[in-house]
Amino acid sequence: MRGPHNIWRLIRTGATFERTGAMGVFLDAVDAPRPLRMAARVLGWPFKWLGYEGDVTMPPATRALTALGPAYIKFGQVLSTRPDVVGDAMAVQLRVLQDKLPPFSVAEAKASVEMELGEPADKLFSTFSDPVAAASIAQVHRAEIAETGETVAVKVLRPGIERAFRKDIDAFYLAATLIEWLSPASRRLHPMDVITHFEGVVMGELDLRLESASASEYAANTADDVGFTLPSVKWDLSGRRVMTLGWADGVPMGDNDAIDAAGHDRIAISERVLQLFLKHALRDGFFHADMHQGNLKVAPNGDVIALDFGIMGHIDEYTRRVYAEILFGFIRRDYMRVAEVHFEAGYVPADRDVDEFARALRAVGEPIFGMDATRISMGRLLSYLFEVTERFGMETRTELILLQRTMVVVEGVARSLNPHMNIWKVAQPVVEDYIKTSIGPRAVARDLGKTAMVMARFGPRLPRLVEAALIRQAQPSQPEASRRWPGRLLWSGLGLALGVGATLLVAHFWHVG
């Protein structure tokens, strides 16, 4: 569906941006070059009268996106996680976008349930309430399971939402293509990659089976976390367009008066929220990436309850270790070690000066450490760190931007509960514990064990691989490039044998110790 037929959608978008005053704001935010500014004005200004007026009480950017509908609201929310694309000021402004729309009827919701689950909603549920929350993609109903009487939350996708989003995403791709064509310099912002990332986020949210899977994985990872609760997935009542979870009773995290009235310790809850997020990011590499107050509750027993698993973040184990060591280095104010970690990980090109980089990192860390303890922010530290590393040639990594953005949100939640929180003091035990378990002798032994298990699967093939390498080695002259790899394979086989032996030796001494 991508192509010139989407031009009308772009004209309506440009007209709305012009009418609401958002065009200049966005162009300035991305530092758009002259050709792109001219094209945008030509596309929007003559058709200004066709644009949506929007809510005049809103700032221009959020006013335009809200007026244009669900896909644009969601796109703005995704852009709020990409300050590398829209700048810090615009990212902050976009975070206030409210993903709320008028609900669709209960009859339509029940029809979707029957179509997806194969039985009438009134047969599956003894009660099915009016919508208790309605957003751009789905809405939630409170219901009771007919068989058990258990109270649940039933999330149902909006009718026709897939097609509506598909049309707008196609227009976004056309816009990104035009931007790259009109302004080659804009390719540094990777417009097509931004739209691809957005499409991935949205398509994941449009299949509620994936959100159910995320909720299930998150629950399995955090089952032993004290003071943390997740609603359980009801797989037999869930599908692509319907998801059913256990109902979570609790006080909204943003209502301090209600939390106090319920007798909860806000200081303890604030520390738990931050430490849980760090544990999930570092220990599991799988974290809730939309952890604002609206998605958090405090249970009657004081547990933190997380809701809405449409946006989750993932960080691979190697990256987690690298960033744990970076954070630990900052906590200790060991800037040279932080610089060395960046070089060792290959994040910064080897031809850059490590001493100069360490000095730049000191310029990031010292002003933050010089602040009053209650103003220190790990999210701000990561933001400044990304700015410095980008100047030294490190490419932007989406998952780390998402981590930084979520950390800012979580810090905001924690400080709303306890304005005097010392972020470093609360975070340090979690980071230190991860360092102890993931970087050191135990981690080396564990990594060697995993390596041995992987290589053992190739064990039956090793003799033939080595034999083939020896035969090729004995054959008469071949081009140099083709002769190198058999010898490397032979040495790899010998290295494997030594590696397995070392693993067994380490495991033996570890067991004896």
PDB file of C-alpha atoms in Angstrom, residues 277-278 323 326-327 330 342 364 368 377-389 400-408 411 424:
ATOM      1  CA  PHE A 277      13.214  -1.818  37.598  1.00  0.00           C
ATOM      2  CA  LEU A 278      17.011  -2.063  37.849  1.00  0.00           C
ATOM      3  CA  TYR A 323      26.474  -1.115  31.256  1.00  0.00           C
ATOM      4  CA  ILE A 326      29.821   1.482  33.350  1.00  0.00           C
ATOM      5  CA  LEU A 327      27.287   2.433  36.042  1.00  0.00           C
ATOM      6  CA  PHE A 330      30.405   6.109  37.640  1.00  0.00           C
ATOM      7  CA  HIS A 342      33.647   1.492  26.223  1.00  0.00           C
ATOM      8  CA  VAL A 364      29.616  14.202  32.510  1.00  0.00           C
ATOM      9  CA  ILE A 368      25.991  15.326  38.592  1.00  0.00           C
ATOM     10  CA  SER A 377      19.460  11.284  38.242  1.00  0.00           C
ATOM     11  CA  MET A 378      20.728   8.068  36.652  1.00  0.00           C
ATOM     12  CA  GLY A 379      18.506   8.814  33.666  1.00  0.00           C
ATOM     13  CA  ARG A 380      20.164  12.213  33.215  1.00  0.00           C
ATOM     14  CA  LEU A 381      23.568  10.570  33.579  1.00  0.00           C
ATOM     15  CA  LEU A 382      22.798   8.104  30.779  1.00  0.00           C
ATOM     16  CA  SER A 383      21.437  10.923  28.604  1.00  0.00           C
ATOM     17  CA  TYR A 384      24.668  12.917  28.992  1.00  0.00           C
ATOM     18  CA  LEU A 385      26.703   9.740  28.493  1.00  0.00           C
ATOM     19  CA  PHE A 386      24.999   9.036  25.155  1.00  0.00           C
ATOM     20  CA  GLU A 387      25.741  12.598  24.023  1.00  0.00           C
ATOM     21  CA  VAL A 388      29.447  12.159  24.771  1.00  0.00           C
ATOM     22  CA  THR A 389      29.730   8.689  23.235  1.00  0.00           C
ATOM     23  CA  LEU A 400      19.605   1.745  25.304  1.00  0.00           C
ATOM     24  CA  ILE A 401      17.618   4.865  24.435  1.00  0.00           C
ATOM     25  CA  LEU A 402      14.506   2.989  25.597  1.00  0.00           C
ATOM     26  CA  LEU A 403      16.307   2.005  28.814  1.00  0.00           C
ATOM     27  CA  GLN A 404      17.329   5.615  29.463  1.00  0.00           C
ATOM     28  CA  ARG A 405      13.849   6.961  28.754  1.00  0.00           C
ATOM     29  CA  THR A 406      12.228   4.362  31.031  1.00  0.00           C
ATOM     30  CA  MET A 407      14.746   5.086  33.784  1.00  0.00           C
ATOM     31  CA  VAL A 408      13.767   8.761  33.669  1.00  0.00           C
ATOM     32  CA  GLU A 411      12.839   7.977  38.708  1.00  0.00           C
ATOM     33  CA  TRP A 424      22.621   6.469  43.886  1.00  0.00           C
TER      34      TRP A 424
END
